[in-house]
PDB file of C-alpha atoms and ligand atoms in Angstrom:
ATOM      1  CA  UNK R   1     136.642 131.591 118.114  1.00  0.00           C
ATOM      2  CA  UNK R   2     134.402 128.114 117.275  1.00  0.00           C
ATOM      3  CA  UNK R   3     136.474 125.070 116.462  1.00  0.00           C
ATOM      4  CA  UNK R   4     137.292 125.086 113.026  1.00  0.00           C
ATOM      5  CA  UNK R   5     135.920 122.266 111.164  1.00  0.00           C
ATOM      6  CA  UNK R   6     137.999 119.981 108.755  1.00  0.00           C
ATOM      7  CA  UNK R   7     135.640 118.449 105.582  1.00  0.00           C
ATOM      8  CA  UNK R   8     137.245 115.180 105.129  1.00  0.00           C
ATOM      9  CA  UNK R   9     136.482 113.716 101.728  1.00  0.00           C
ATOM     10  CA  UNK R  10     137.221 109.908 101.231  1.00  0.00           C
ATOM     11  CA  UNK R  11     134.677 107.187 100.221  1.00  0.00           C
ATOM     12  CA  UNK R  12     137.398 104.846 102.050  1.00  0.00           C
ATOM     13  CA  UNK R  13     135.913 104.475 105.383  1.00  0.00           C
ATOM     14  CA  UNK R  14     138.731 102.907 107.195  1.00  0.00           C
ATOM     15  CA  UNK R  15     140.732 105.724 106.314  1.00  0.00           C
ATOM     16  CA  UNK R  16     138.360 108.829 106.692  1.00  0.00           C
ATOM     17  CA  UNK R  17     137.373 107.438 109.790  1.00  0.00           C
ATOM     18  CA  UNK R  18     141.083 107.222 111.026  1.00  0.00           C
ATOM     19  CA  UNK R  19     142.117 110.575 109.520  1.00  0.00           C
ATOM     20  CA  UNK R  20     139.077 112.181 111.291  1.00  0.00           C
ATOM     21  CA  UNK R  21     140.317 110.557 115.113  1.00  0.00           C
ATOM     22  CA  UNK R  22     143.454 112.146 114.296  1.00  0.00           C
ATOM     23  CA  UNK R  23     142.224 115.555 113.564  1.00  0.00           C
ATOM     24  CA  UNK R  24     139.119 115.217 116.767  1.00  0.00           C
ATOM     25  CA  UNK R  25     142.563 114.489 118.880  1.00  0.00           C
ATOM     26  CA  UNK R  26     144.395 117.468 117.185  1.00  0.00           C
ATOM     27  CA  UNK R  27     141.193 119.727 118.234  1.00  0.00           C
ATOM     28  CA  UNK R  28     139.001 120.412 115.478  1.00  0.00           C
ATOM     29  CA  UNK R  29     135.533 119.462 114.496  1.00  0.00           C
ATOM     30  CA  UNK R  30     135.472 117.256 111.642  1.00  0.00           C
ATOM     31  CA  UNK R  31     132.616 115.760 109.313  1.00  0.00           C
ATOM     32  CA  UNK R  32     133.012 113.329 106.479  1.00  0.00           C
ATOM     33  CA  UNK R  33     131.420 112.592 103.349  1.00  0.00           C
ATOM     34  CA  UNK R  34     132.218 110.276 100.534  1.00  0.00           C
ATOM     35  CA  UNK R  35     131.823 111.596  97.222  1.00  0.00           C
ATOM     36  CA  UNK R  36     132.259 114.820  95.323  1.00  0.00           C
ATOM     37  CA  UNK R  37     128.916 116.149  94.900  1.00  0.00           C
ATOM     38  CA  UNK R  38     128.416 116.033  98.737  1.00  0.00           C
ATOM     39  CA  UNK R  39     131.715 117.943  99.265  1.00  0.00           C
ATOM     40  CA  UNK R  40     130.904 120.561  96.831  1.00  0.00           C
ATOM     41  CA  UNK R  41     127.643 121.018  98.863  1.00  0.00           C
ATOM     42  CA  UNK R  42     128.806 120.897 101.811  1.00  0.00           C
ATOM     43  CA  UNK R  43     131.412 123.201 101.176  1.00  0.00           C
ATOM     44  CA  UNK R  44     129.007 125.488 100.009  1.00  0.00           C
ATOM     45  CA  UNK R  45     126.775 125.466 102.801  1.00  0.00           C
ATOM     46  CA  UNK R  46     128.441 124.740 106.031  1.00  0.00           C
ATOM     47  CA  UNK R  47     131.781 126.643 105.479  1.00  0.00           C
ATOM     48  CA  UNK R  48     134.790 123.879 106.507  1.00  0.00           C
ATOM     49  CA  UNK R  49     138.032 126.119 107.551  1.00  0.00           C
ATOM     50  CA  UNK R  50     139.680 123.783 105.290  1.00  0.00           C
ATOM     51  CA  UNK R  51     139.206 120.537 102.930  1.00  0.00           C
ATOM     52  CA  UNK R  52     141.162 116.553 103.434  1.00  0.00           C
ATOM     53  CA  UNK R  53     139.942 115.583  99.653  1.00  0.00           C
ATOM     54  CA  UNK R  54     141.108 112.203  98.282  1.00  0.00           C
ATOM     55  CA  UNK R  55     141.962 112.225  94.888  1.00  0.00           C
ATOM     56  CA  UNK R  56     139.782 109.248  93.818  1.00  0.00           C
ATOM     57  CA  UNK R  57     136.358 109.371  94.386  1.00  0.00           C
ATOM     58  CA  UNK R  58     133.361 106.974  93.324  1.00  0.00           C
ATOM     59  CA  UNK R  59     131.516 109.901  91.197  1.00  0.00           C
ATOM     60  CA  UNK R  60     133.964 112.875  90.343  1.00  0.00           C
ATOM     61  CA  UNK R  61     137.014 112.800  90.477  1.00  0.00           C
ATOM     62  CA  UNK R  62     139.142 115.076  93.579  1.00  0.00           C
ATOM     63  CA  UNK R  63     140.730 117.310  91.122  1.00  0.00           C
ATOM     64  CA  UNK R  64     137.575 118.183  89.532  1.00  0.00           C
ATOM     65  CA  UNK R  65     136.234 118.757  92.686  1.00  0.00           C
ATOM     66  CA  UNK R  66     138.861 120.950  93.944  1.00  0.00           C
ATOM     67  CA  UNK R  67     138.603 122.948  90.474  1.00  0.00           C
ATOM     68  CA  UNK R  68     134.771 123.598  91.115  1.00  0.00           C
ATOM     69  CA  UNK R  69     135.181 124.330  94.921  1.00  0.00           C
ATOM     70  CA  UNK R  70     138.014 126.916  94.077  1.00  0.00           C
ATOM     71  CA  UNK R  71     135.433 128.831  91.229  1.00  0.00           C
ATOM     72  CA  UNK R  72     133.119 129.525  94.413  1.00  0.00           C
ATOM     73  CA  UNK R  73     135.751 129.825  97.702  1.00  0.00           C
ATOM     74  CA  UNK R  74     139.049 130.140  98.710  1.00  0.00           C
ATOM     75  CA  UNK R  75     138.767 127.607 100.944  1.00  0.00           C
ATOM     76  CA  UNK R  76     142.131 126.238 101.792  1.00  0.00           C
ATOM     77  CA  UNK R  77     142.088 122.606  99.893  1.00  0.00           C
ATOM     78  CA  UNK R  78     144.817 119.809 101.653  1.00  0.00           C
ATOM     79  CA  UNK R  79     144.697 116.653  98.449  1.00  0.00           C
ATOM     80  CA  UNK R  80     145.358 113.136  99.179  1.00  0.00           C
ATOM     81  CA  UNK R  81     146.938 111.301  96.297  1.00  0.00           C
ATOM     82  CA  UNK R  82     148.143 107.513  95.892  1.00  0.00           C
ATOM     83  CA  UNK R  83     150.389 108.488  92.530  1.00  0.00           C
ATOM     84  CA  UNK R  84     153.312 110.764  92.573  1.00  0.00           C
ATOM     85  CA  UNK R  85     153.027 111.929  89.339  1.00  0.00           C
ATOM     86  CA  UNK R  86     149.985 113.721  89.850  1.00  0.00           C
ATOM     87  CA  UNK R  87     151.524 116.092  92.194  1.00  0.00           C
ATOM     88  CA  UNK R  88     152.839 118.960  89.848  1.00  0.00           C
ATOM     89  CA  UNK R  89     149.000 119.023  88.288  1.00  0.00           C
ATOM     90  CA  UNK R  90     147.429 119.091  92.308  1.00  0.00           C
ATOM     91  CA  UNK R  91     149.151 121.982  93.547  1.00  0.00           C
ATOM     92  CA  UNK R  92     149.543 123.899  90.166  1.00  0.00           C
ATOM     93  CA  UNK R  93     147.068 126.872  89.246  1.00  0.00           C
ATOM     94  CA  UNK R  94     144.784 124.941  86.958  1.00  0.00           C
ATOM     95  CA  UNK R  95     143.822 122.698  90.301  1.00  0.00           C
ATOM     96  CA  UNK R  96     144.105 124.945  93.029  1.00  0.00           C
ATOM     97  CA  UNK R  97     145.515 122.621  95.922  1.00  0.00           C
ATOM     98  CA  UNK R  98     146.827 124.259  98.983  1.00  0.00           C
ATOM     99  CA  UNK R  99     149.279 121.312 100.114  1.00  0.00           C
ATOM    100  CA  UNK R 100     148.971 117.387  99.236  1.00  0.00           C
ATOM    101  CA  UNK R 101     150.067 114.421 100.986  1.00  0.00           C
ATOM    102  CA  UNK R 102     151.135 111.078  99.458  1.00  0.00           C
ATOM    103  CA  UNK R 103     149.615 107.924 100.286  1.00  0.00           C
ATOM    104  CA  UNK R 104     150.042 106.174 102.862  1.00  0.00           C
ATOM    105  CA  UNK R 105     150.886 109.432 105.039  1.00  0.00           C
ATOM    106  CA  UNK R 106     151.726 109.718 108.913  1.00  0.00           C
ATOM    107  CA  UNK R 107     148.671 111.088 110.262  1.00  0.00           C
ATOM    108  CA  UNK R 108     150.892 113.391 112.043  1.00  0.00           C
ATOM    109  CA  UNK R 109     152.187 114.867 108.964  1.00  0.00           C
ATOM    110  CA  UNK R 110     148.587 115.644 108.392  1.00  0.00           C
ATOM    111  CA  UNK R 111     147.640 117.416 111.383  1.00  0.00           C
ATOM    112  CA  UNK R 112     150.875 119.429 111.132  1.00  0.00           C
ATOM    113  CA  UNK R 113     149.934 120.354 107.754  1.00  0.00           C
ATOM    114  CA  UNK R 114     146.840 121.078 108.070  1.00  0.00           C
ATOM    115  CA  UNK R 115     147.541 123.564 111.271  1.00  0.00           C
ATOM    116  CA  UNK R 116     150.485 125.423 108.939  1.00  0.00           C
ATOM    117  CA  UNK R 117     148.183 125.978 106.172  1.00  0.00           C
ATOM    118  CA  UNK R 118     145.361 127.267 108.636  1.00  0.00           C
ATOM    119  CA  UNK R 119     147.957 129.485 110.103  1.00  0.00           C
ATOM    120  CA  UNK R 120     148.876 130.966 106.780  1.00  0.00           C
ATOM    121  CA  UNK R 121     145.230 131.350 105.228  1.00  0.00           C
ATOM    122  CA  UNK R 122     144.171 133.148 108.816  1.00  0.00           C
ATOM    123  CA  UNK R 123     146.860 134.542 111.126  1.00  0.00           C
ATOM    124  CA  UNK R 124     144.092 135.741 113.520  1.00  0.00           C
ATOM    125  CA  UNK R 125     143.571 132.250 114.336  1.00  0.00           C
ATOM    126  CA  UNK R 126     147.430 132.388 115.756  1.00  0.00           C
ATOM    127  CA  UNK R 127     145.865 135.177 118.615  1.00  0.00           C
ATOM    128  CA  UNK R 128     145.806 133.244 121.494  1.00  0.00           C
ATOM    129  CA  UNK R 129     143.283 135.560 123.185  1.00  0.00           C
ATOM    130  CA  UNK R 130     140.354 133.545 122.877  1.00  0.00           C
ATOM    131  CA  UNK R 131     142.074 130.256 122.991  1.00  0.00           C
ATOM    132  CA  UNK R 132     141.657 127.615 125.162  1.00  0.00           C
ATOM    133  CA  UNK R 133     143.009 124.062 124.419  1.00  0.00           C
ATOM    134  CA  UNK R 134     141.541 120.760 126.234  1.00  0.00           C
ATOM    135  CA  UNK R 135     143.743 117.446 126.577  1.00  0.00           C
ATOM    136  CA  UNK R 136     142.494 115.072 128.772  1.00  0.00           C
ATOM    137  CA  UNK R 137     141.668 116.336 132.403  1.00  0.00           C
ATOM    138  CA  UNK R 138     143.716 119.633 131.675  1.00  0.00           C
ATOM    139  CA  UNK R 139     141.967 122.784 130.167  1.00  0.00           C
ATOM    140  CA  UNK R 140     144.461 125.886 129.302  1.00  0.00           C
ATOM    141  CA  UNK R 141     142.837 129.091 128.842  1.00  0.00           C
ATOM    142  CA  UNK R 142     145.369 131.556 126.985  1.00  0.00           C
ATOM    143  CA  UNK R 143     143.365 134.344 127.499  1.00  0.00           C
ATOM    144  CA  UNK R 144     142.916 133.954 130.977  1.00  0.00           C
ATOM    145  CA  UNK R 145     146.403 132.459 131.480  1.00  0.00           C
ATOM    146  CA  UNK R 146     144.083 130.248 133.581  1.00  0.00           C
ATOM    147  CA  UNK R 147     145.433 125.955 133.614  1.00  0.00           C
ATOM    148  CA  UNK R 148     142.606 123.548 135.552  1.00  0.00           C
ATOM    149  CA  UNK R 149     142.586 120.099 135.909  1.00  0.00           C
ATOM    150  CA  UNK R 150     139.368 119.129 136.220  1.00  0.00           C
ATOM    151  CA  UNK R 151     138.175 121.487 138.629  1.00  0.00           C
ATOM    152  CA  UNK R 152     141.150 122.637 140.436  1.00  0.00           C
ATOM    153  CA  UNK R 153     142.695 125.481 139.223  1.00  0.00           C
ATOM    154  CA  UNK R 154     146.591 125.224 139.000  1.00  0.00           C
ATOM    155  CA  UNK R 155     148.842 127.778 139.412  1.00  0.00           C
ATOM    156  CA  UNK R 156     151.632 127.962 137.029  1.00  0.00           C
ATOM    157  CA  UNK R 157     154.811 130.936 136.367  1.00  0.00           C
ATOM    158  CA  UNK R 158     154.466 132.482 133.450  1.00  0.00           C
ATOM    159  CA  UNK R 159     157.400 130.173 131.560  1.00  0.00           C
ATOM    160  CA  UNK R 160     155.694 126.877 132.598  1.00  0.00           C
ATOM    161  CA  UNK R 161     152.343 128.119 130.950  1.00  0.00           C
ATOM    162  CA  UNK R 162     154.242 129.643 127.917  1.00  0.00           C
ATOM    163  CA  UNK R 163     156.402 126.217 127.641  1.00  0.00           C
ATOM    164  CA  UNK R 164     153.072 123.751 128.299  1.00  0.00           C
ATOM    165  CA  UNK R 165     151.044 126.397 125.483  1.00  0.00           C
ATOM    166  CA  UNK R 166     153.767 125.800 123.106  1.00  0.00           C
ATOM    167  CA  UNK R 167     154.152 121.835 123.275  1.00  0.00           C
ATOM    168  CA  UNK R 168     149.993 121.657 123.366  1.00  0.00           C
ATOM    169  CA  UNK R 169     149.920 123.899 120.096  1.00  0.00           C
ATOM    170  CA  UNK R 170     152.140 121.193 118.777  1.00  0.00           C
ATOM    171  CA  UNK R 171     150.712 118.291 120.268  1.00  0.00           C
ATOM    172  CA  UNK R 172     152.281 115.119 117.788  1.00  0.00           C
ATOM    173  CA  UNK R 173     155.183 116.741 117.264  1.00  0.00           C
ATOM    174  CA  UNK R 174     158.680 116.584 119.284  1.00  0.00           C
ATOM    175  CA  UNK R 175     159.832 119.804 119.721  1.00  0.00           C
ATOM    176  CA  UNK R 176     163.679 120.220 120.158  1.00  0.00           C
ATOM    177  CA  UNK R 177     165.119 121.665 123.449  1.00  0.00           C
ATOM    178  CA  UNK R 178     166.497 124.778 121.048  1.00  0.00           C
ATOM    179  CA  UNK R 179     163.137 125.241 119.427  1.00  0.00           C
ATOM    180  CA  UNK R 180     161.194 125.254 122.758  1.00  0.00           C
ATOM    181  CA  UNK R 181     163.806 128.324 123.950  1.00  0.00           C
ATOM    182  CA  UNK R 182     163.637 129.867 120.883  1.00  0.00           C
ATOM    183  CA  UNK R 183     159.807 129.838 121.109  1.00  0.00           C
ATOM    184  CA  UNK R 184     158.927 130.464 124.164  1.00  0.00           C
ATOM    185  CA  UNK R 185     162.727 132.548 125.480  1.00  0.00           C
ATOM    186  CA  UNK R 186     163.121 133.808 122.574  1.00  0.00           C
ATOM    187  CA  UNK R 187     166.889 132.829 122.221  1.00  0.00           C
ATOM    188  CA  UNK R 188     167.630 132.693 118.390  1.00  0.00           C
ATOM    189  CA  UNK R 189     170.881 131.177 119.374  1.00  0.00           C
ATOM    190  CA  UNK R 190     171.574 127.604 121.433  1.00  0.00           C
ATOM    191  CA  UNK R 191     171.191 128.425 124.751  1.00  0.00           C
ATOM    192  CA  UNK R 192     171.124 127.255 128.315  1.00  0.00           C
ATOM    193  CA  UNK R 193     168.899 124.178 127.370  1.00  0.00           C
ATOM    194  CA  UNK R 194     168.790 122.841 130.994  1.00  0.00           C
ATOM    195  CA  UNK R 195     166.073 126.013 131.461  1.00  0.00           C
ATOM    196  CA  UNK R 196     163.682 123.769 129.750  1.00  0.00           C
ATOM    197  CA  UNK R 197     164.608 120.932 131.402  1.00  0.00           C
ATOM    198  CA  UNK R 198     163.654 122.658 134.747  1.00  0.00           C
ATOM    199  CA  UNK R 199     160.483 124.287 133.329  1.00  0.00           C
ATOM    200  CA  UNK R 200     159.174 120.596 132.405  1.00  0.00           C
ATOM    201  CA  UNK R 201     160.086 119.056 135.762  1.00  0.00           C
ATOM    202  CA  UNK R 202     158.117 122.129 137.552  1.00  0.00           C
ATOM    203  CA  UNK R 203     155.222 121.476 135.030  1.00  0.00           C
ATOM    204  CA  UNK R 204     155.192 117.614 135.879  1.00  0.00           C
ATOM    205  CA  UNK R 205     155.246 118.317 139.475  1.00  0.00           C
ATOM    206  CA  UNK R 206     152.192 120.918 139.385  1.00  0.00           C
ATOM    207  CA  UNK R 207     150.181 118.733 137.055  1.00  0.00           C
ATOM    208  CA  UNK R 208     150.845 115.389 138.700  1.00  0.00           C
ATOM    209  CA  UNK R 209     149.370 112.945 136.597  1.00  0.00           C
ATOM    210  CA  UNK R 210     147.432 115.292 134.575  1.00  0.00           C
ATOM    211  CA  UNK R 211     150.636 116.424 132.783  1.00  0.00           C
ATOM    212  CA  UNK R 212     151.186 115.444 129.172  1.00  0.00           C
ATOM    213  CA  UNK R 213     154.630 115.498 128.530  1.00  0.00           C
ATOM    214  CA  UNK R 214     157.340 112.888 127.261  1.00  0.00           C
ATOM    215  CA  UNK R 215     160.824 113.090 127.299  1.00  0.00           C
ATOM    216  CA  UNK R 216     161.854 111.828 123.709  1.00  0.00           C
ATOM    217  CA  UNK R 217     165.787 110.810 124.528  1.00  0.00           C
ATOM    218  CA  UNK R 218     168.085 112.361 123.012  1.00  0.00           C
ATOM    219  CA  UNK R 219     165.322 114.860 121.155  1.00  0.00           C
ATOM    220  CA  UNK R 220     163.337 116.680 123.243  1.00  0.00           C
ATOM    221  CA  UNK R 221     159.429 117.172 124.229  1.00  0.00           C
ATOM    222  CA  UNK R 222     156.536 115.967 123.108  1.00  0.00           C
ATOM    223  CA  UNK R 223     152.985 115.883 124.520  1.00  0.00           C
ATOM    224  CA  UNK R 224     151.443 112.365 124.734  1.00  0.00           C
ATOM    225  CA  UNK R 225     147.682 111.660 123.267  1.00  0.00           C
ATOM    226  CA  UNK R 226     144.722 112.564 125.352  1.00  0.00           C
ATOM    227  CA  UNK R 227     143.645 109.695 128.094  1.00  0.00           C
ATOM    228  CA  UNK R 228     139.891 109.014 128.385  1.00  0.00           C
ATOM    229  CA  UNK R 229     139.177 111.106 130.774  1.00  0.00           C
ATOM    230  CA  UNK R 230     136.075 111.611 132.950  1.00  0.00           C
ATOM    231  CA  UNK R 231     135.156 114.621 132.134  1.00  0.00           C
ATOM    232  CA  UNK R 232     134.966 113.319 128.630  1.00  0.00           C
ATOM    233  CA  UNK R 233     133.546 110.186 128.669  1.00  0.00           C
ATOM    234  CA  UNK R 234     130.340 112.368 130.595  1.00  0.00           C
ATOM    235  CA  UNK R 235     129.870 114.971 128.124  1.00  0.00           C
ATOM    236  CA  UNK R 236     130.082 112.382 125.064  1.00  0.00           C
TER     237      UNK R 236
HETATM  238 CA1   CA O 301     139.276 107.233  97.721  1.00  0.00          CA
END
């Protein structure tokens, strides 16, 4: 599967620019325009698996935008809004929204969005078959079930890889001990959390300084933003 690429729509600069580091760190391809005739042809022509549009914009306004995009495609449509009250219009059938967020927002809140509503319009996506997510020095191949960092190949249990899949699918959020066994166990109860515990410390141990988890007292795990790495800075 390509990376699916996020239209971001915002003649603000200093925030498309930030929203679109937060989605290239979240994985996907993003491109940016800043009015609404460009986003109406470039959804038309290059396909985005989904739309950031900011309400105001210098020529038409977002919602007229959204109502013209969602006459041609059924491309799922995230708004950005600065007033609450236009909310109920956004996401009602006469607009066509997927989801909206309220400015200012938590780019995190964004990214999670904006992965739940790509889940929903295309379940396929969830197949992990032809996945393979990159942080940093570490590549995870969920096909292959194959981990590398850099070059080495590192061997993991089946749990560790399940347990590092699951926190990279969610990198910015903290996932709960609980959630983690319910996701990758498959305990729908509270179980032994000290299983996770032990999975993390064999992960950290493996992947050395390559591994991207945090503790988060009292919480659980999270996985920390990509360094620079080499790899990276080569191919840029
Ligand atoms: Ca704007």
């Amino acid at each position: 599967t390509p990376t699916p690429t996020i239209l971001v729509v915002e003649d603000e600069s200093s925030i498309a620019s930030f929203v679109a580091l937060y989605l290239k760190n979240a994985g996907y391809q993003v491109r940016t325009v800043s009015s609404g005739a460009e986003a109406m042809s470039v959804a038309a022509t290059d396909a985005p698996a989904l739309i950031v549009l900011d309400l105001m914009l210098p020529d038409i306004d977002g919602i007229e935008v959204c109502k013209r995009i969602r006459q041609e495609s059924d491309v799922p449509i995230l708004m950005l809004t600065a007033r609450d009250e236009d909310v109920d219009k956004i996401i009602g059938l006469e607009v066509g929204a997927d989801d909206y967020l309220t400015k200012p927002f938590n780019p995190r809140e964004l990214v999670a969005r904006i992965r739940s509503i790509l889940r929903r319009a295309a379940p396929e996506r969830r197949e992990r078959e032809s996945e393979t997510i990159r942080h940093g020095d570490l590549l995870v191949d969920a096909g292959r079930r194959e981990v590398r960092v850099g070059e080495s190949e590192v061997q993991l249990a089946p749990k560790e890889f399940d347990l590092l899949w699951e926190l990279l699918d969610h990198r910015g959020l903290v996932l709960t001990r609980d959630q983690l066994l319910e996701r990758v166990w498959g305990y729908t109860f509270t179980g032994d959390t000290r299983t996770v515990d032990v999975h993390v410390r064999q992960l950290r141990r493996k992947l050395g300084d390559a591994s991207p988890i945090v503790t988060v007292w009292g919480v659980g795990y999270k996985v920390a933003p990509a360094r620079e790495s080499q790899t990276d800075a080569a191919t840029t």
